PDB file of C-alpha atoms in Angstrom:
ATOM      1  CA  MET V  22     -28.568  24.518 -61.488  1.00 43.00           C
ATOM      2  CA  ARG V  23     -31.865  26.498 -62.165  1.00 48.00           C
ATOM      3  CA  LEU V  24     -32.764  26.738 -65.733  1.00 46.00           C
ATOM      4  CA  LEU V  25     -34.418  30.505 -66.767  1.00 48.00           C
ATOM      5  CA  SER V  26     -35.900  31.775 -69.925  1.00 50.00           C
ATOM      6  CA  MET V  27     -34.345  34.095 -72.431  1.00 49.00           C
ATOM      7  CA  LYS V  28     -37.194  36.354 -70.835  1.00 50.00           C
ATOM      8  CA  SER V  29     -36.265  36.001 -67.365  1.00 54.00           C
ATOM      9  CA  LEU V  30     -32.721  36.654 -67.750  1.00 50.00           C
ATOM     10  CA  ALA V  31     -33.324  39.747 -70.013  1.00 52.00           C
ATOM     11  CA  SER V  32     -35.540  41.045 -67.192  1.00 55.00           C
ATOM     12  CA  HIS V  33     -32.642  40.987 -64.877  1.00 52.00           C
ATOM     13  CA  LEU V  34     -30.301  42.770 -67.374  1.00 50.00           C
ATOM     14  CA  PRO V  35     -30.283  46.715 -67.285  1.00 51.00           C
ATOM     15  CA  HIS V  36     -32.534  48.681 -69.706  1.00 52.00           C
ATOM     16  CA  GLY V  37     -34.744  45.700 -69.955  1.00 51.00           C
ATOM     17  CA  GLY V  38     -32.306  43.900 -71.855  1.00 48.00           C
ATOM     18  CA  LYS V  39     -32.395  46.595 -74.757  1.00 51.00           C
ATOM     19  CA  THR V  40     -28.928  46.696 -75.822  1.00 49.00           C
ATOM     20  CA  SER V  41     -26.774  45.242 -78.604  1.00 51.00           C
ATOM     21  CA  ASN V  42     -27.144  41.407 -79.368  1.00 55.00           C
ATOM     22  CA  CYS V  43     -23.549  41.114 -78.812  1.00 52.00           C
ATOM     23  CA  ASN V  44     -23.731  42.423 -75.565  1.00 61.00           C
ATOM     24  CA  PHE V  45     -27.191  40.668 -74.753  1.00 57.00           C
ATOM     25  CA  ARG V  46     -25.463  37.611 -75.446  1.00 62.00           C
ATOM     26  CA  ALA V  47     -22.623  38.648 -72.954  1.00 64.00           C
ATOM     27  CA  ALA V  48     -25.176  39.440 -70.308  1.00 62.00           C
ATOM     28  CA  MET V  49     -27.133  36.828 -70.413  1.00 61.00           C
ATOM     29  CA  VAL V  50     -23.924  33.942 -69.727  1.00 61.00           C
ATOM     30  CA  ALA V  51     -22.584  36.255 -67.377  1.00 64.00           C
ATOM     31  CA  ARG V  52     -26.054  35.992 -65.381  1.00 61.00           C
ATOM     32  CA  TRP V  53     -26.109  31.937 -65.989  1.00 59.00           C
ATOM     33  CA  PHE V  54     -22.508  31.690 -64.851  1.00 59.00           C
ATOM     34  CA  SER V  55     -23.397  33.873 -61.464  1.00 64.00           C
ATOM     35  CA  TYR V  56     -26.923  31.291 -61.021  1.00 58.00           C
ATOM     36  CA  GLU V  57     -24.498  28.477 -61.107  1.00 62.00           C
ATOM     37  CA  ARG V  58     -21.996  29.869 -58.632  1.00 63.00           C
ATOM     38  CA  SER V  59     -24.995  30.700 -56.087  1.00 65.00           C
ATOM     39  CA  ASP V  60     -26.364  27.065 -56.587  1.00 64.00           C
ATOM     40  CA  GLN V  61     -23.044  25.551 -55.657  1.00 67.00           C
ATOM     41  CA  LYS V  62     -22.447  27.753 -52.766  1.00 65.00           C
ATOM     42  CA  GLN V  63     -25.939  26.608 -51.497  1.00 68.00           C
ATOM     43  CA  ASP V  64     -24.694  22.832 -51.925  1.00 69.00           C
ATOM     44  CA  ALA V  65     -21.736  23.419 -49.969  1.00 68.00           C
ATOM     45  CA  SER V  66     -23.237  25.203 -46.720  1.00 65.00           C
ATOM     46  CA  ALA V  67     -25.964  22.269 -46.788  1.00 65.00           C
ATOM     47  CA  LYS V  68     -23.355  19.836 -46.514  1.00 63.00           C
ATOM     48  CA  ARG V  69     -21.183  22.128 -43.971  1.00 63.00           C
ATOM     49  CA  ARG V  70     -24.428  21.940 -42.052  1.00 59.00           C
ATOM     50  CA  SER V  71     -25.234  18.321 -41.981  1.00 59.00           C
ATOM     51  CA  ARG V  72     -21.721  17.578 -41.153  1.00 55.00           C
ATOM     52  CA  PHE V  73     -22.570  19.015 -37.819  1.00 54.00           C
ATOM     53  CA  GLN V  74     -25.794  17.512 -37.213  1.00 56.00           C
ATOM     54  CA  ILE V  75     -26.483  14.857 -35.251  1.00 53.00           C
ATOM     55  CA  PRO V  76     -27.768  11.915 -37.701  1.00 55.00           C
ATOM     56  CA  HIS V  77     -30.957  10.506 -36.340  1.00 54.00           C
ATOM     57  CA  ARG V  78     -30.919   6.995 -34.818  1.00 58.00           C
ATOM     58  CA  GLU V  79     -33.866   4.960 -32.668  1.00 60.00           C
ATOM     59  CA  ASN V  80     -33.009   4.649 -29.324  1.00 59.00           C
ATOM     60  CA  PRO V  81     -32.806   1.168 -28.537  1.00 58.00           C
ATOM     61  CA  ARG V  82     -34.112   1.807 -24.625  1.00 60.00           C
ATOM     62  CA  LEU V  83     -37.400   3.191 -26.639  1.00 55.00           C
ATOM     63  CA  ARG V  84     -38.062   0.450 -28.646  1.00 51.00           C
ATOM     64  CA  VAL V  85     -40.087  -1.542 -26.175  1.00 49.00           C
ATOM     65  CA  HIS V  86     -42.294   0.823 -24.179  1.00 47.00           C
ATOM     66  CA  ALA V  87     -45.457   0.487 -22.492  1.00 50.00           C
ATOM     67  CA  VAL V  88     -48.651  -0.039 -24.465  1.00 51.00           C
ATOM     68  CA  SER V  89     -51.531   1.907 -23.393  1.00 52.00           C
ATOM     69  CA  ILE V  90     -54.919  -0.241 -22.531  1.00 49.00           C
ATOM     70  CA  ASP V  91     -58.078   0.653 -24.571  1.00 51.00           C
ATOM     71  CA  HIS V  92     -60.472   2.003 -21.895  1.00 51.00           C
ATOM     72  CA  SER V  93     -62.904  -0.302 -23.502  1.00 51.00           C
ATOM     73  CA  ASP V  94     -61.083  -3.378 -22.753  1.00 52.00           C
ATOM     74  CA  TYR V  95     -61.589  -4.969 -19.534  1.00 52.00           C
ATOM     75  CA  SER V  96     -60.802  -8.707 -19.818  1.00 58.00           C
ATOM     76  CA  ILE V  97     -56.904  -7.594 -18.214  1.00 56.00           C
ATOM     77  CA  ASP V  98     -57.006  -8.001 -14.252  1.00 57.00           C
ATOM     78  CA  LEU V  99     -54.410  -5.419 -13.115  1.00 55.00           C
ATOM     79  CA  THR V 100     -55.053  -6.268  -9.584  1.00 60.00           C
ATOM     80  CA  GLU V 101     -52.578  -9.401  -9.962  1.00 60.00           C
ATOM     81  CA  ASP V 102     -48.880  -9.200  -9.096  1.00 59.00           C
ATOM     82  CA  PRO V 103     -47.138 -10.415 -12.502  1.00 56.00           C
ATOM     83  CA  PHE V 104     -44.157 -10.741 -10.787  1.00 55.00           C
ATOM     84  CA  ALA V 105     -45.255 -13.312  -7.920  1.00 57.00           C
ATOM     85  CA  GLU V 106     -44.439 -16.317 -10.270  1.00 55.00           C
ATOM     86  CA  ASP V 107     -41.003 -15.107 -10.706  1.00 53.00           C
ATOM     87  CA  GLU V 108     -40.162 -14.161  -7.406  1.00 51.00           C
ATOM     88  CA  GLU V 109     -41.537 -17.776  -6.210  1.00 50.00           C
ATOM     89  CA  GLU V 110     -39.184 -19.268  -8.648  1.00 50.00           C
ATOM     90  CA  ASP V 111     -36.081 -17.288  -6.964  1.00 49.00           C
ATOM     91  CA  VAL V 112     -37.021 -18.652  -3.621  1.00 50.00           C
ATOM     92  CA  ASP V 113     -36.782 -22.278  -4.964  1.00 52.00           C
ATOM     93  CA  ILE V 114     -33.523 -21.429  -6.436  1.00 62.00           C
ATOM     94  CA  ILE V 115     -31.577 -20.144  -3.231  1.00 69.00           C
ATOM     95  CA  ASP V 116     -29.067 -23.179  -2.251  1.00 75.00           C
ATOM     96  CA  HIS V 117     -29.109 -23.601   1.162  1.00 79.00           C
ATOM     97  CA  ASP V 118     -26.230 -25.998   1.392  1.00 83.00           C
ATOM     98  CA  LYS V 119     -24.060 -23.079   0.155  1.00 85.00           C
ATOM     99  CA  ILE V 120     -25.417 -20.450   2.767  1.00 88.00           C
ATOM    100  CA  ALA V 121     -24.454 -22.809   5.853  1.00 88.00           C
ATOM    101  CA  GLU V 122     -20.900 -23.805   4.461  1.00 89.00           C
ATOM    102  CA  ALA V 123     -20.757 -20.159   3.824  1.00 90.00           C
ATOM    103  CA  VAL V 124     -21.709 -19.099   7.379  1.00 91.00           C
ATOM    104  CA  GLN V 125     -19.432 -22.058   8.708  1.00 91.00           C
ATOM    105  CA  GLN V 126     -16.468 -20.715   7.065  1.00 91.00           C
ATOM    106  CA  ASP V 127     -16.768 -17.405   8.559  1.00 92.00           C
ATOM    107  CA  GLU V 128     -17.141 -18.822  12.041  1.00 91.00           C
ATOM    108  CA  ARG V 129     -14.049 -20.879  11.597  1.00 91.00           C
ATOM    109  CA  LEU V 130     -11.795 -17.906  10.766  1.00 91.00           C
ATOM    110  CA  LYS V 131     -13.215 -15.918  13.270  1.00 90.00           C
ATOM    111  CA  GLN V 132     -12.394 -18.521  15.782  1.00 89.00           C
ATOM    112  CA  GLU V 133      -8.519 -18.995  14.555  1.00 87.00           C
ATOM    113  CA  LYS V 134      -8.405 -14.974  14.565  1.00 85.00           C
ATOM    114  CA  LYS V 135      -9.810 -15.438  18.246  1.00 82.00           C
ATOM    115  CA  GLU V 136      -7.184 -18.310  19.028  1.00 81.00           C
ATOM    116  CA  LYS V 137      -4.354 -16.344  17.476  1.00 78.00           C
ATOM    117  CA  TRP V 138      -4.911 -13.183  19.536  1.00 75.00           C
ATOM    118  CA  SER V 139      -5.599 -15.181  22.696  1.00 71.00           C
ATOM    119  CA  ARG V 140      -2.515 -17.348  22.310  1.00 67.00           C
ATOM    120  CA  ARG V 141      -0.216 -18.291  25.800  1.00 68.00           C
ATOM    121  CA  PRO V 142       2.931 -16.739  25.950  1.00 70.00           C
ATOM    122  CA  PRO V 143       5.765 -18.739  24.921  1.00 72.00           C
ATOM    123  CA  ILE V 144       7.051 -21.088  28.123  1.00 80.00           C
ATOM    124  CA  HIS V 145      11.270 -20.686  28.630  1.00 87.00           C
ATOM    125  CA  VAL V 146      13.049 -23.325  29.766  1.00 89.00           C
ATOM    126  CA  SER V 147      16.030 -23.836  31.491  1.00 91.00           C
ATOM    127  CA  VAL V 148      19.058 -24.855  29.681  1.00 93.00           C
ATOM    128  CA  ILE V 149      21.927 -26.624  31.546  1.00 93.00           C
ATOM    129  CA  ASP V 150      24.726 -28.617  29.725  1.00 93.00           C
ATOM    130  CA  GLU V 151      26.277 -32.062  31.329  1.00 93.00           C
ATOM    131  CA  LYS V 152      28.472 -29.886  33.215  1.00 92.00           C
ATOM    132  CA  GLY V 153      25.958 -28.050  35.131  1.00 93.00           C
ATOM    133  CA  GLN V 154      26.963 -24.815  32.737  1.00 95.00           C
ATOM    134  CA  SER V 155      24.641 -22.276  30.882  1.00 96.00           C
ATOM    135  CA  TYR V 156      25.916 -20.428  28.455  1.00 97.00           C
ATOM    136  CA  GLY V 157      25.303 -16.888  27.180  1.00 96.00           C
ATOM    137  CA  LYS V 158      26.407 -15.062  24.061  1.00 97.00           C
ATOM    138  CA  GLY V 159      26.316 -11.181  24.276  1.00 97.00           C
ATOM    139  CA  GLY V 160      27.201  -8.108  21.730  1.00 96.00           C
ATOM    140  CA  ARG V 161      28.061  -4.479  22.551  1.00 96.00           C
ATOM    141  CA  LYS V 162      29.366  -2.185  19.568  1.00 95.00           C
ATOM    142  CA  THR V 163      31.855  -4.279  17.612  1.00 95.00           C
ATOM    143  CA  ALA V 164      32.724  -6.679  20.943  1.00 97.00           C
ATOM    144  CA  THR V 165      31.767  -9.982  21.381  1.00 97.00           C
ATOM    145  CA  ALA V 166      31.348 -12.127  24.346  1.00 97.00           C
ATOM    146  CA  ARG V 167      30.564 -15.567  25.371  1.00 97.00           C
ATOM    147  CA  VAL V 168      30.105 -16.693  29.090  1.00 97.00           C
ATOM    148  CA  TRP V 169      29.681 -19.435  30.673  1.00 97.00           C
ATOM    149  CA  ILE V 170      28.373 -19.478  34.306  1.00 96.00           C
ATOM    150  CA  GLN V 171      27.625 -22.751  36.704  1.00 95.00           C
ATOM    151  CA  PRO V 172      27.372 -22.631  40.721  1.00 95.00           C
ATOM    152  CA  GLY V 173      30.383 -21.807  42.704  1.00 93.00           C
ATOM    153  CA  HIS V 174      32.000 -19.054  44.880  1.00 92.00           C
ATOM    154  CA  GLY V 175      31.777 -15.940  42.485  1.00 92.00           C
ATOM    155  CA  GLU V 176      35.236 -16.223  40.738  1.00 94.00           C
ATOM    156  CA  VAL V 177      34.739 -14.362  37.369  1.00 95.00           C
ATOM    157  CA  THR V 178      37.801 -14.803  34.824  1.00 96.00           C
ATOM    158  CA  VAL V 179      37.982 -13.124  31.121  1.00 97.00           C
ATOM    159  CA  ASN V 180      40.231 -14.381  28.584  1.00 96.00           C
ATOM    160  CA  GLY V 181      41.813 -16.374  31.121  1.00 95.00           C
ATOM    161  CA  ILE V 182      42.824 -13.484  33.260  1.00 95.00           C
ATOM    162  CA  PRO V 183      41.114 -12.528  36.838  1.00 94.00           C
ATOM    163  CA  PHE V 184      38.238 -10.021  36.358  1.00 93.00           C
ATOM    164  CA  ILE V 185      39.942  -7.236  38.646  1.00 94.00           C
ATOM    165  CA  LYS V 186      42.983  -7.501  36.413  1.00 95.00           C
ATOM    166  CA  TYR V 187      41.086  -7.328  32.913  1.00 96.00           C
ATOM    167  CA  PHE V 188      38.802  -4.466  33.161  1.00 96.00           C
ATOM    168  CA  CYS V 189      41.042  -1.870  35.545  1.00 94.00           C
ATOM    169  CA  ARG V 190      38.076   0.727  35.747  1.00 95.00           C
ATOM    170  CA  ALA V 191      35.962   0.517  38.593  1.00 95.00           C
ATOM    171  CA  ALA V 192      32.671   1.645  36.731  1.00 96.00           C
ATOM    172  CA  LEU V 193      33.626  -0.945  34.273  1.00 96.00           C
ATOM    173  CA  ARG V 194      33.361  -3.356  36.937  1.00 95.00           C
ATOM    174  CA  ASP V 195      30.313  -2.589  38.311  1.00 95.00           C
ATOM    175  CA  ASP V 196      28.493  -2.449  34.853  1.00 96.00           C
ATOM    176  CA  ILE V 197      29.490  -5.805  34.209  1.00 96.00           C
ATOM    177  CA  LEU V 198      28.041  -7.147  37.744  1.00 95.00           C
ATOM    178  CA  GLN V 199      24.484  -5.238  37.751  1.00 96.00           C
ATOM    179  CA  PRO V 200      22.676  -9.178  36.471  1.00 96.00           C
ATOM    180  CA  LEU V 201      24.546 -10.505  39.393  1.00 96.00           C
ATOM    181  CA  VAL V 202      23.104  -7.851  41.740  1.00 96.00           C
ATOM    182  CA  VAL V 203      19.599  -7.482  40.132  1.00 96.00           C
ATOM    183  CA  THR V 204      18.878 -10.912  40.603  1.00 95.00           C
ATOM    184  CA  LYS V 205      20.833 -11.195  43.926  1.00 94.00           C
ATOM    185  CA  THR V 206      23.211 -14.197  43.175  1.00 94.00           C
ATOM    186  CA  CYS V 207      26.227 -12.460  43.860  1.00 92.00           C
ATOM    187  CA  GLY V 208      28.933 -15.050  44.826  1.00 92.00           C
ATOM    188  CA  ARG V 209      26.589 -17.938  43.982  1.00 94.00           C
ATOM    189  CA  PHE V 210      28.013 -18.512  40.328  1.00 96.00           C
ATOM    190  CA  ASP V 211      31.468 -18.781  39.022  1.00 96.00           C
ATOM    191  CA  VAL V 212      32.019 -17.011  35.432  1.00 96.00           C
ATOM    192  CA  ASN V 213      34.013 -17.759  32.647  1.00 97.00           C
ATOM    193  CA  ALA V 214      34.110 -15.432  29.816  1.00 97.00           C
ATOM    194  CA  VAL V 215      36.174 -15.134  26.390  1.00 97.00           C
ATOM    195  CA  VAL V 216      35.824 -11.361  25.183  1.00 97.00           C
ATOM    196  CA  GLN V 217      36.627 -10.210  21.839  1.00 96.00           C
ATOM    197  CA  GLY V 218      36.971  -7.104  19.623  1.00 95.00           C
ATOM    198  CA  GLY V 219      36.048  -3.581  20.261  1.00 94.00           C
ATOM    199  CA  GLY V 220      37.348  -1.643  23.275  1.00 95.00           C
ATOM    200  CA  MET V 221      37.391  -2.177  26.887  1.00 96.00           C
ATOM    201  CA  SER V 222      33.632  -0.297  27.122  1.00 95.00           C
ATOM    202  CA  GLY V 223      32.592  -2.515  24.477  1.00 96.00           C
ATOM    203  CA  GLN V 224      33.638  -5.740  25.887  1.00 96.00           C
ATOM    204  CA  ALA V 225      32.379  -4.889  29.177  1.00 97.00           C
ATOM    205  CA  GLY V 226      28.985  -4.091  27.286  1.00 96.00           C
ATOM    206  CA  ALA V 227      28.941  -7.280  25.922  1.00 97.00           C
ATOM    207  CA  LEU V 228      30.202  -9.262  28.761  1.00 97.00           C
ATOM    208  CA  ARG V 229      26.810  -7.822  31.145  1.00 97.00           C
ATOM    209  CA  HIS V 230      24.804  -8.589  28.277  1.00 97.00           C
ATOM    210  CA  GLY V 231      26.134 -12.421  27.697  1.00 97.00           C
ATOM    211  CA  LEU V 232      26.175 -12.756  31.522  1.00 97.00           C
ATOM    212  CA  ALA V 233      22.467 -11.454  31.828  1.00 96.00           C
ATOM    213  CA  ARG V 234      21.277 -13.895  28.956  1.00 96.00           C
ATOM    214  CA  ALA V 235      23.057 -16.789  30.486  1.00 96.00           C
ATOM    215  CA  LEU V 236      21.476 -16.422  33.928  1.00 96.00           C
ATOM    216  CA  ASN V 237      18.183 -16.123  31.655  1.00 95.00           C
ATOM    217  CA  LYS V 238      18.644 -19.429  30.576  1.00 95.00           C
ATOM    218  CA  TYR V 239      19.753 -20.891  33.797  1.00 95.00           C
ATOM    219  CA  ASN V 240      16.307 -20.385  35.828  1.00 94.00           C
ATOM    220  CA  PRO V 241      14.322 -18.189  33.633  1.00 94.00           C
ATOM    221  CA  ASP V 242      11.327 -18.275  36.284  1.00 92.00           C
ATOM    222  CA  LEU V 243      13.438 -16.524  38.783  1.00 93.00           C
ATOM    223  CA  TYR V 244      15.811 -14.579  37.234  1.00 95.00           C
ATOM    224  CA  ARG V 245      13.814 -13.440  33.534  1.00 94.00           C
ATOM    225  CA  PRO V 246      11.768 -10.823  35.034  1.00 94.00           C
ATOM    226  CA  ALA V 247      14.475  -8.996  36.936  1.00 95.00           C
ATOM    227  CA  LEU V 248      16.371  -8.992  33.962  1.00 96.00           C
ATOM    228  CA  LYS V 249      13.950  -8.079  31.574  1.00 94.00           C
ATOM    229  CA  TYR V 250      12.691  -5.353  33.568  1.00 95.00           C
ATOM    230  CA  LYS V 251      15.815  -3.343  33.564  1.00 94.00           C
ATOM    231  CA  GLY V 252      16.237  -4.240  30.077  1.00 94.00           C
ATOM    232  CA  PHE V 253      19.768  -6.045  30.422  1.00 96.00           C
ATOM    233  CA  LEU V 254      18.202  -9.273  27.892  1.00 96.00           C
ATOM    234  CA  THR V 255      18.167  -6.306  25.229  1.00 95.00           C
ATOM    235  CA  ARG V 256      21.541  -5.887  22.892  1.00 95.00           C
ATOM    236  CA  ASP V 257      22.422  -2.208  22.498  1.00 95.00           C
ATOM    237  CA  ALA V 258      21.936  -1.408  19.302  1.00 94.00           C
ATOM    238  CA  ARG V 259      24.416   2.102  19.270  1.00 94.00           C
ATOM    239  CA  LYS V 260      26.883   2.375  17.305  1.00 93.00           C
ATOM    240  CA  VAL V 261      29.745   5.190  16.330  1.00 94.00           C
ATOM    241  CA  GLU V 262      27.659   6.647  13.389  1.00 95.00           C
ATOM    242  CA  ARG V 263      30.345   6.624  10.193  1.00 96.00           C
ATOM    243  CA  LYS V 264      31.855   9.218   8.598  1.00 97.00           C
ATOM    244  CA  LYS V 265      30.626  11.009   5.755  1.00 96.00           C
ATOM    245  CA  VAL V 266      32.271  12.510   2.395  1.00 96.00           C
ATOM    246  CA  GLY V 267      32.916  16.070   2.673  1.00 95.00           C
ATOM    247  CA  LEU V 268      32.953  16.518   6.816  1.00 96.00           C
ATOM    248  CA  LYS V 269      35.155  15.996   9.394  1.00 96.00           C
ATOM    249  CA  LYS V 270      33.812  13.449  11.204  1.00 96.00           C
ATOM    250  CA  ALA V 271      30.052  11.780  11.203  1.00 96.00           C
ATOM    251  CA  ARG V 272      28.267  15.113  11.758  1.00 96.00           C
ATOM    252  CA  LYS V 273      31.144  17.668  12.265  1.00 96.00           C
ATOM    253  CA  ALA V 274      31.562  20.035   8.668  1.00 96.00           C
ATOM    254  CA  PRO V 275      34.492  22.079   8.261  1.00 95.00           C
ATOM    255  CA  GLN V 276      34.789  25.772   8.942  1.00 94.00           C
ATOM    256  CA  TRP V 277      32.476  27.743   6.610  1.00 91.00           C
ATOM    257  CA  VAL V 278      33.728  30.627   4.495  1.00 91.00           C
ATOM    258  CA  ARG V 279      32.233  33.180   2.482  1.00 88.00           C
ATOM    259  CA  ARG V 280      34.929  33.795   0.048  1.00 77.00           C
TER     260      ARG V 280
END
């Protein structure tokens, strides 16, 4: 707060302060309050400015800095490498045993990966029981078939019924005998099958699948390549698609009506 004398206050008043005594005192008090308010405004503005100013802080990175050498000081040899000793110490710290162990581990992993990918295919062994029979299980849709084959004259029975009587359609019979035709073994094996589930088409597909698997187990070296090439060893995963809610069938929708 600034302190002004009576003369300085009077100099700021109109008419040079030549007024009545009462008016003069009122004018001086008003002037004094106006100076007080101005000082308060200046203090507040200074505080606002200081609030947004970044405080002065020393940069820790600049505390350690290079010191220039006087031109008259030639006692320090600038040709020597100050970090030469540190490099020598680092070389001595290197553990050669750990490096050798890491290299051996890497070579071992590479060798294991190479052996994994260069592994020989599995060896298929023929499976024949005491009676001289080979067994194969097949499936198609919801039907399953268990098939036994053994050397014979080509008799085929399904659920204790002759093959021709059980499957009346010639197309189904031709489909079932395809594994025997491909391997050229028609009339060499007797086939006994037990079929259940599904319809006639599904049972025929299951019987063909089981017959192909039984031939593969009887002599895989001779029969497997032809059966694999034709796809008889793979189970057919196709099935009837389920009906959906709001549709008439799996895909068929009711007739669309505008209104």
